[in-house]
Tab-separated table of C-alpha atoms and ligand atoms in Angstrom:
chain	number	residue	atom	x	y	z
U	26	UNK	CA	-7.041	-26.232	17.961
U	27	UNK	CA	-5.956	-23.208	16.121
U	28	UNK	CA	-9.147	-21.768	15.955
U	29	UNK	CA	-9.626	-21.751	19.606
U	30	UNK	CA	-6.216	-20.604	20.458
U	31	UNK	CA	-7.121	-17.718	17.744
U	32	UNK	CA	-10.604	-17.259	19.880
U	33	UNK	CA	-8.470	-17.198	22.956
U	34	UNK	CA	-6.595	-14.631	22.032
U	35	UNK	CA	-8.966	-12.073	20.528
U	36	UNK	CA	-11.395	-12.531	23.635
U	37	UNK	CA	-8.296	-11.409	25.259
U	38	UNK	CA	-7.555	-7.938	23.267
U	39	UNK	CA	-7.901	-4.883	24.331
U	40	UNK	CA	-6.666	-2.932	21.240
U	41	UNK	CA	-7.320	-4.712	18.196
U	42	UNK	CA	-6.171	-4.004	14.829
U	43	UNK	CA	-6.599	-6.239	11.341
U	44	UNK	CA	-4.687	-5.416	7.987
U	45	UNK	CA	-6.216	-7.101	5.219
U	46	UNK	CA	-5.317	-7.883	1.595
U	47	UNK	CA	-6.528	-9.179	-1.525
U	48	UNK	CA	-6.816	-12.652	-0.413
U	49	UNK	CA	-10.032	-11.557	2.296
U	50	UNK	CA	-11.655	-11.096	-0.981
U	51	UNK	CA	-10.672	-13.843	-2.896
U	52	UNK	CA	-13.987	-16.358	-2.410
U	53	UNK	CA	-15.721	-13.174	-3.099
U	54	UNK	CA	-14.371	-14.143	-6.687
U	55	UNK	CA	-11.882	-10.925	-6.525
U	56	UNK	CA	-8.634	-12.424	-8.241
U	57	UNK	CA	-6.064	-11.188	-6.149
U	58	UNK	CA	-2.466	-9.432	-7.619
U	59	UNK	CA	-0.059	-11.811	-6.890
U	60	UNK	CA	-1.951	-15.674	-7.416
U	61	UNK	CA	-1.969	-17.725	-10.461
U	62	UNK	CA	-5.179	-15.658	-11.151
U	63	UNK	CA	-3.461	-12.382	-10.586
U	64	UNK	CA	-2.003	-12.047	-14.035
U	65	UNK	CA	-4.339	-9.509	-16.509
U	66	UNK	CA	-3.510	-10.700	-19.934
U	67	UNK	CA	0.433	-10.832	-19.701
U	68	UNK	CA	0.291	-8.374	-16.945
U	69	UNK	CA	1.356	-7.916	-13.430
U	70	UNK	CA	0.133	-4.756	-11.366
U	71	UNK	CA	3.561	-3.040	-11.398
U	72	UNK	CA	3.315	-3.020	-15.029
U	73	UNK	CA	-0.157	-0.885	-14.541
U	74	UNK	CA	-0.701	0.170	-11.104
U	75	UNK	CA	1.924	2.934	-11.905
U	76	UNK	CA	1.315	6.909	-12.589
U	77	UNK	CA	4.314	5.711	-15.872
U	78	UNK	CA	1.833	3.033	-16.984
U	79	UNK	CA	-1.028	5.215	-16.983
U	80	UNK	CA	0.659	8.059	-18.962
U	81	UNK	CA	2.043	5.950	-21.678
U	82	UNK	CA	-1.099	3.702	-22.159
U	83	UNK	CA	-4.168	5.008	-20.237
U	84	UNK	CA	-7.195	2.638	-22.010
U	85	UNK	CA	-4.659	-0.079	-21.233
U	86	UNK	CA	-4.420	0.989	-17.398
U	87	UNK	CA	-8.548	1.615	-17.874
U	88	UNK	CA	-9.318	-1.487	-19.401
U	89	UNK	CA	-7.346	-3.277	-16.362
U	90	UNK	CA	-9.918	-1.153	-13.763
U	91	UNK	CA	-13.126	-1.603	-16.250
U	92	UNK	CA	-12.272	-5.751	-15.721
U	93	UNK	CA	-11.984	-5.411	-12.260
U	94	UNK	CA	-14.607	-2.726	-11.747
U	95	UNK	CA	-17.201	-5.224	-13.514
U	96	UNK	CA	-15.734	-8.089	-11.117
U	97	UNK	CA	-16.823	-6.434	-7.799
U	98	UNK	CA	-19.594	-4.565	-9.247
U	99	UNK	CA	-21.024	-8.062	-9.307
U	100	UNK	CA	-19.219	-9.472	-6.211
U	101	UNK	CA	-20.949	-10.101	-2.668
U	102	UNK	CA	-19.014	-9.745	0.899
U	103	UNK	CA	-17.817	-13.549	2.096
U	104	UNK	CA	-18.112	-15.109	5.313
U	105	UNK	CA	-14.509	-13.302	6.381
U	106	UNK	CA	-15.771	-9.651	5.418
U	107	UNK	CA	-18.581	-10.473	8.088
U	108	UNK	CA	-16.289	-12.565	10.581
U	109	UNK	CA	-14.859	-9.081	10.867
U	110	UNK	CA	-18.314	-6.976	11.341
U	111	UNK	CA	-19.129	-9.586	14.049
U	112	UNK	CA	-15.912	-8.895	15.699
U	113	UNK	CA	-15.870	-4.839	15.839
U	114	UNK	CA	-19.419	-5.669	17.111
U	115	UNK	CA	-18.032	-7.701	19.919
U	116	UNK	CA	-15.069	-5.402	20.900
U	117	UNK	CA	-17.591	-2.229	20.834
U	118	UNK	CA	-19.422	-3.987	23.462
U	119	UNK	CA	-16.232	-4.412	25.746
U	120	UNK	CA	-15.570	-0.881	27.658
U	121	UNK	CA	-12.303	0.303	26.945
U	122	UNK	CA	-11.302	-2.107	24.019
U	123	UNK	CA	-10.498	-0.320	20.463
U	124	UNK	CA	-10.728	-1.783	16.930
U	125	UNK	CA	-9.691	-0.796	13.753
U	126	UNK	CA	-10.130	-2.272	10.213
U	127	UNK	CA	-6.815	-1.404	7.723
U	128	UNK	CA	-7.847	-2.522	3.915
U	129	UNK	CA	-5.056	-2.313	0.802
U	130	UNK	CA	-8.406	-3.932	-0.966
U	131	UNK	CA	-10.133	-0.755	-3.008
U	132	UNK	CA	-13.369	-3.119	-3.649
U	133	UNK	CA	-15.241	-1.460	-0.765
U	134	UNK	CA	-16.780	-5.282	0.635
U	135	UNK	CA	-15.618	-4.583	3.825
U	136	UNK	CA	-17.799	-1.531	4.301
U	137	UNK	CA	-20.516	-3.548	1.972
U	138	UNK	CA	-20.561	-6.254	4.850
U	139	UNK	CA	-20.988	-3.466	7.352
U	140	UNK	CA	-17.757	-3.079	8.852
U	141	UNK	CA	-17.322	0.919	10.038
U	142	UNK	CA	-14.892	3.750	10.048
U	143	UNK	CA	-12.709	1.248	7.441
U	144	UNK	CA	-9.052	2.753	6.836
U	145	UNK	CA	-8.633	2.899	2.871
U	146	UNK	CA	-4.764	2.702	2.645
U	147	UNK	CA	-5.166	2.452	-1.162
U	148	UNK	CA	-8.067	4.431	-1.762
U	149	UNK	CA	-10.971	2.919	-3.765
U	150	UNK	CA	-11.493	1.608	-7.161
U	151	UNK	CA	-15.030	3.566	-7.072
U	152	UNK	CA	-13.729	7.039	-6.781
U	153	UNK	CA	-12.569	8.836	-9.968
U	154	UNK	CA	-9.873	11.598	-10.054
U	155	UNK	CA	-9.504	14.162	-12.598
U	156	UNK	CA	-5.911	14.266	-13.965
U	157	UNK	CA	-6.071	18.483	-14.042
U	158	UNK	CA	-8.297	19.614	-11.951
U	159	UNK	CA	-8.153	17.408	-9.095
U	160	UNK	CA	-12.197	16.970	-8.843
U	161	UNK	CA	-13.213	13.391	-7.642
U	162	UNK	CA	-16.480	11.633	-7.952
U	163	UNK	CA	-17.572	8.485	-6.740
U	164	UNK	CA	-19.140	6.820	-9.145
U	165	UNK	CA	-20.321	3.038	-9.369
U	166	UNK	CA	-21.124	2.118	-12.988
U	167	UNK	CA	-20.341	-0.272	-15.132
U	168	UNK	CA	-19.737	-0.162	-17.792
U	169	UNK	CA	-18.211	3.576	-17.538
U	170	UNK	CA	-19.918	6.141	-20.157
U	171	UNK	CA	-17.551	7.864	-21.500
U	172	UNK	CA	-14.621	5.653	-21.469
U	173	UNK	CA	-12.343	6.166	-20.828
U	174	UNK	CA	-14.298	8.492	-18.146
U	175	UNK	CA	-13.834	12.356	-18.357
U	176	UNK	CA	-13.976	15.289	-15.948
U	177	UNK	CA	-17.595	16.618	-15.993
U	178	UNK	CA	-17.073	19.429	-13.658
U	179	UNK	CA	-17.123	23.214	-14.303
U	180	UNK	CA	-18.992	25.171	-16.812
U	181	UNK	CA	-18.133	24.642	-19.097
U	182	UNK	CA	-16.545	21.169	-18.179
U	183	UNK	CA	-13.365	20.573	-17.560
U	184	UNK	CA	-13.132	17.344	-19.724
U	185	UNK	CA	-9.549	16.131	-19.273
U	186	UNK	CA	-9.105	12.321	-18.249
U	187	UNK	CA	-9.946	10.692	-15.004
U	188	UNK	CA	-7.831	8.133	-13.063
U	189	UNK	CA	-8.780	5.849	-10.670
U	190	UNK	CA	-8.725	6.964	-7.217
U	191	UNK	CA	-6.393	4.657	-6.261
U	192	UNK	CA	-2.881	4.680	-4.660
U	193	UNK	CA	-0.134	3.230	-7.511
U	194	UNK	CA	3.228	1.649	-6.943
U	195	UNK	CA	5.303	5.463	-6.402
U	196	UNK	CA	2.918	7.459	-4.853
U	197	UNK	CA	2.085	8.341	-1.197
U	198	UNK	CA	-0.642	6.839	1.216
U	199	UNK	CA	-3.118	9.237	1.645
U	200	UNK	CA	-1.633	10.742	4.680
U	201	UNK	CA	-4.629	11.024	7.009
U	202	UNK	CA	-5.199	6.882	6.450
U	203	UNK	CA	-2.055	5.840	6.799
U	204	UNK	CA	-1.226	8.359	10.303
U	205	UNK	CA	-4.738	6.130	11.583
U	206	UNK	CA	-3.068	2.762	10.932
U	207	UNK	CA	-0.111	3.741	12.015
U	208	UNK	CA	-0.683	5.218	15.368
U	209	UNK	CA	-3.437	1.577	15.436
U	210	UNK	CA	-0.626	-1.111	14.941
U	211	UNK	CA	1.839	0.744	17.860
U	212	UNK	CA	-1.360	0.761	20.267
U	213	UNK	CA	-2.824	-2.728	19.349
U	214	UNK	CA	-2.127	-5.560	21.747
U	215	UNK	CA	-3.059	-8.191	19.289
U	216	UNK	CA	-3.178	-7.542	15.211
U	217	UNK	CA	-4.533	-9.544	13.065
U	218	UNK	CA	-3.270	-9.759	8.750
U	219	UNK	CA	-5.183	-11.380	6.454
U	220	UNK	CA	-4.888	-12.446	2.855
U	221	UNK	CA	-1.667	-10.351	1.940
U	222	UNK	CA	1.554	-11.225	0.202
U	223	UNK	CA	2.642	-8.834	2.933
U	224	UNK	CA	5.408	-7.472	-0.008
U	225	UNK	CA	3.543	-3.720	-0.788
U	226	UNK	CA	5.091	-1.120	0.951
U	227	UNK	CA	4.418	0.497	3.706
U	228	UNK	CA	1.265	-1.543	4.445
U	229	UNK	CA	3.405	-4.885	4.979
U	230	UNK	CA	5.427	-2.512	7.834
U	231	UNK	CA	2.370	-2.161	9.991
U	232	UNK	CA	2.370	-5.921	11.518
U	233	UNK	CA	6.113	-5.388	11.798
U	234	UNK	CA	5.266	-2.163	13.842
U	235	UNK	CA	2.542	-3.774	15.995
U	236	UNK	CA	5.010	-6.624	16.785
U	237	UNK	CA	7.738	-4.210	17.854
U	238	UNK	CA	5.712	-2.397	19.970
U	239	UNK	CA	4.338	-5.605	21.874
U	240	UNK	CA	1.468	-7.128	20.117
U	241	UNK	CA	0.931	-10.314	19.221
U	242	UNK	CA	0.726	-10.905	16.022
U	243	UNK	CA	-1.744	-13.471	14.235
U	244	UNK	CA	-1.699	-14.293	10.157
U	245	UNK	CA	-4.311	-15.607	8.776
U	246	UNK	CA	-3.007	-16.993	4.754
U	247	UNK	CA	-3.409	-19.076	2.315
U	248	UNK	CA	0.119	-19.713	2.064
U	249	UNK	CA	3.391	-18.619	4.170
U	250	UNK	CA	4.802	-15.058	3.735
U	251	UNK	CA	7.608	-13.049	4.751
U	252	UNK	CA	5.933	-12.559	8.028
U	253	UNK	CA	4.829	-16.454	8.996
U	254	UNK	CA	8.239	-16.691	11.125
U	255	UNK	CA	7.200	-13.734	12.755
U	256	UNK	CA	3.951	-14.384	13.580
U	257	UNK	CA	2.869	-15.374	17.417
U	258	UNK	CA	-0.195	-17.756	15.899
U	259	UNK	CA	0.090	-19.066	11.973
U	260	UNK	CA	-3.382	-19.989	10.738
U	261	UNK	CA	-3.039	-21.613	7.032
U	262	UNK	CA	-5.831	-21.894	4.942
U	263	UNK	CA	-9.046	-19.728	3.536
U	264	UNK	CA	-9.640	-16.628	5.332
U	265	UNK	CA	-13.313	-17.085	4.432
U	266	UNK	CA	-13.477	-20.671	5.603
U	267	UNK	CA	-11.571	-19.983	9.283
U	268	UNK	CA	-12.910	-16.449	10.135
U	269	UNK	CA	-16.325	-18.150	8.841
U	270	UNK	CA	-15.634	-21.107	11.978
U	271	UNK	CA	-14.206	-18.387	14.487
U	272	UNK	CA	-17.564	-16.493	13.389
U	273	UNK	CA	-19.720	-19.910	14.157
U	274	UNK	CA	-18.184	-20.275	17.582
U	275	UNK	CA	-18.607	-16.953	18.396
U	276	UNK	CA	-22.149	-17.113	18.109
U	277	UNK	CA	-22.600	-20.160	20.249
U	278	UNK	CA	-21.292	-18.121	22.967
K	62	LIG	P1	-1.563	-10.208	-3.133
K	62	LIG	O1	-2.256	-10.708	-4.372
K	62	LIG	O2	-0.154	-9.791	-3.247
K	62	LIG	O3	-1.612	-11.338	-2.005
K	62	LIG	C1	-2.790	-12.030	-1.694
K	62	LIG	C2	-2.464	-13.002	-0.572
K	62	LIG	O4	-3.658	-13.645	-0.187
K	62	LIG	C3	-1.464	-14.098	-0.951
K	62	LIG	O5	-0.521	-14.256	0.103
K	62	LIG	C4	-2.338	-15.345	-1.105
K	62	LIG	O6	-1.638	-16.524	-0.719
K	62	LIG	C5	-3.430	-15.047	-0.110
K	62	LIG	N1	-4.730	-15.675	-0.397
K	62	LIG	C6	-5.291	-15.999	-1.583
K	62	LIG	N2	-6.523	-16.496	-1.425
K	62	LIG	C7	-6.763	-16.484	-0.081
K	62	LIG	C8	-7.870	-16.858	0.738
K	62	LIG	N3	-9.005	-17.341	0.226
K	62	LIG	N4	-7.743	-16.709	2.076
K	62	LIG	C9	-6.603	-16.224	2.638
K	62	LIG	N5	-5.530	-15.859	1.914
K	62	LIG	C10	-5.611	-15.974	0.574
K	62	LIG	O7	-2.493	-9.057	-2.520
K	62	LIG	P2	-2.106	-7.906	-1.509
K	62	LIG	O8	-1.140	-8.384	-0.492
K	62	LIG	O9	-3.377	-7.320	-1.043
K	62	LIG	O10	-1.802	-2.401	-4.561
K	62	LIG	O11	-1.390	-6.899	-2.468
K	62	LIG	C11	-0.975	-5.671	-1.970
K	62	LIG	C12	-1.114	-4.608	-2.999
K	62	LIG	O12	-0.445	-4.992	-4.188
K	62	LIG	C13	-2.531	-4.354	-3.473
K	62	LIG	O13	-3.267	-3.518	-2.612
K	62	LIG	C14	-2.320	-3.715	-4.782
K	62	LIG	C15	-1.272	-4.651	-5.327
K	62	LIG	O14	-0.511	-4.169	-6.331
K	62	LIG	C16	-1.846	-1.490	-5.524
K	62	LIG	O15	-2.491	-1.646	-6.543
K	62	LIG	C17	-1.091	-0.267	-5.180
């Protein structure tokens, strides 16, 4: 019943826009942040994912990426990262319609599955930043050699420590991916979040934004969140199982 009311409503769009978090990755085997698997050793990402964190303890703040870095190295797209290819598929083929893909997730398994033009609002766990230079590389092994990694650029190198390329609790969006979601959730008539705690600010604003500017707004989750009440349609459960039966209808179609 849900399921159709959700199909209903997306064949219906013309401006669609999807936020998704950690949990659209979770039967990928990506442990999300805030779950019973989201502790790393004793712990939570706002005792690492901070610029403080990584200047008092940087292998510890490494050793937190290496884990996860080895995690998705290995992980494969689920049957919501490709829900969500057939769906920009399906709107490019309507004249007129728009859709845009918004990701906190810095695993990159969107863009694996084939999704396009995804909006990074956290930047990727795959990019390294040096700390003085500013140089970034993209770089995709595991394990890292050196580690913790080191600026190879100039001659003769720069050689001061790398960060990840991703956005910690304190800093800014980049601005260029944050103006695209933004300006995304006002225009969307129906938006779509999936698989966040909606708690990390300002990505859990943009429903908020969509819905105040007319959209309907659908949640897809696990479990409730500060914006179930909110929310137009409620679906409860794996994103990977009900995008994977919206995905199964669609094709019969
Ligand atoms: P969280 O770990 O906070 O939330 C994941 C959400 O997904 C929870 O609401 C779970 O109930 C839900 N969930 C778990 N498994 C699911 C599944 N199979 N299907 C659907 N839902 C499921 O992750 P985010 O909201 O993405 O930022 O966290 C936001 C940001 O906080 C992250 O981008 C990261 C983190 O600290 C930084 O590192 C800056």
């Amino acid at each position: 019943m849900e399921i159709s009311e959700l199909e209903q409503l997306l064949s219906g769009a013309r401006s669609l826009c999807v936020l998704t978090g950690a949990g659209v990755s979770a039967e990928s085997g990506v442990p999300t942040f805030r779950g019973p698997d989201g502790l790393w050793r004793k712990y939570r990402p706002e005792d690492l994912a901070t610029p403080e964190a990584f200047a008092r303890n940087p292998l510890l703040v490494w050793e937190w990426y290496a884990w996860r870095r080895e995690i998705i190295g290995k992980a494969q797209p689920n049957p919501a990262h490709h829900a969500l290819v057939e769906l920009e598929t399906q709107m490019a083929a309507r004249p007129g319609s728009r859709f845009t893909l918004a990701t906190q997730n810095v695993d990159g398994l969107h863009e694996r599955a084939g999704s396009s033009n995804v909006i990074r609002l956290h930047g990727s766990i795959w990019v390294l930043r040096c700390t003085e230079c500013g140089e970034e590389r993209w770089d995709e092994s595991v394990p890292l050699d050196p580690f913790p990694p080191r600026c190879a650029s100039g001659d003769p190198p720069c050689g001061a420590l790398m960060r990840p390329g991703v956005v910690w609790f304190g800093e800014s969006l980049p601005p260029e991916a944050w103006g695209r979601a933004a300006e995304a959730a006002a225009a969307a008539d129906v938006f779509l979040v999936i698989g966040t705690s909606a708690l990390v600010q300002p990505a859990a604003a943009l429903p908020l934004v969509a819905k105040r500017s007319g959209a309907r707004l659908v949640e897809i989750n696990a479990d409730p969140t500060p914006l179930s009440d909110l929310a137009d349609l409620t679906l409860t459960g794996k994103a990977g199982e009900i995008l994977g039966a919206l995905r199964g209808r669609m094709n019969t179609q």
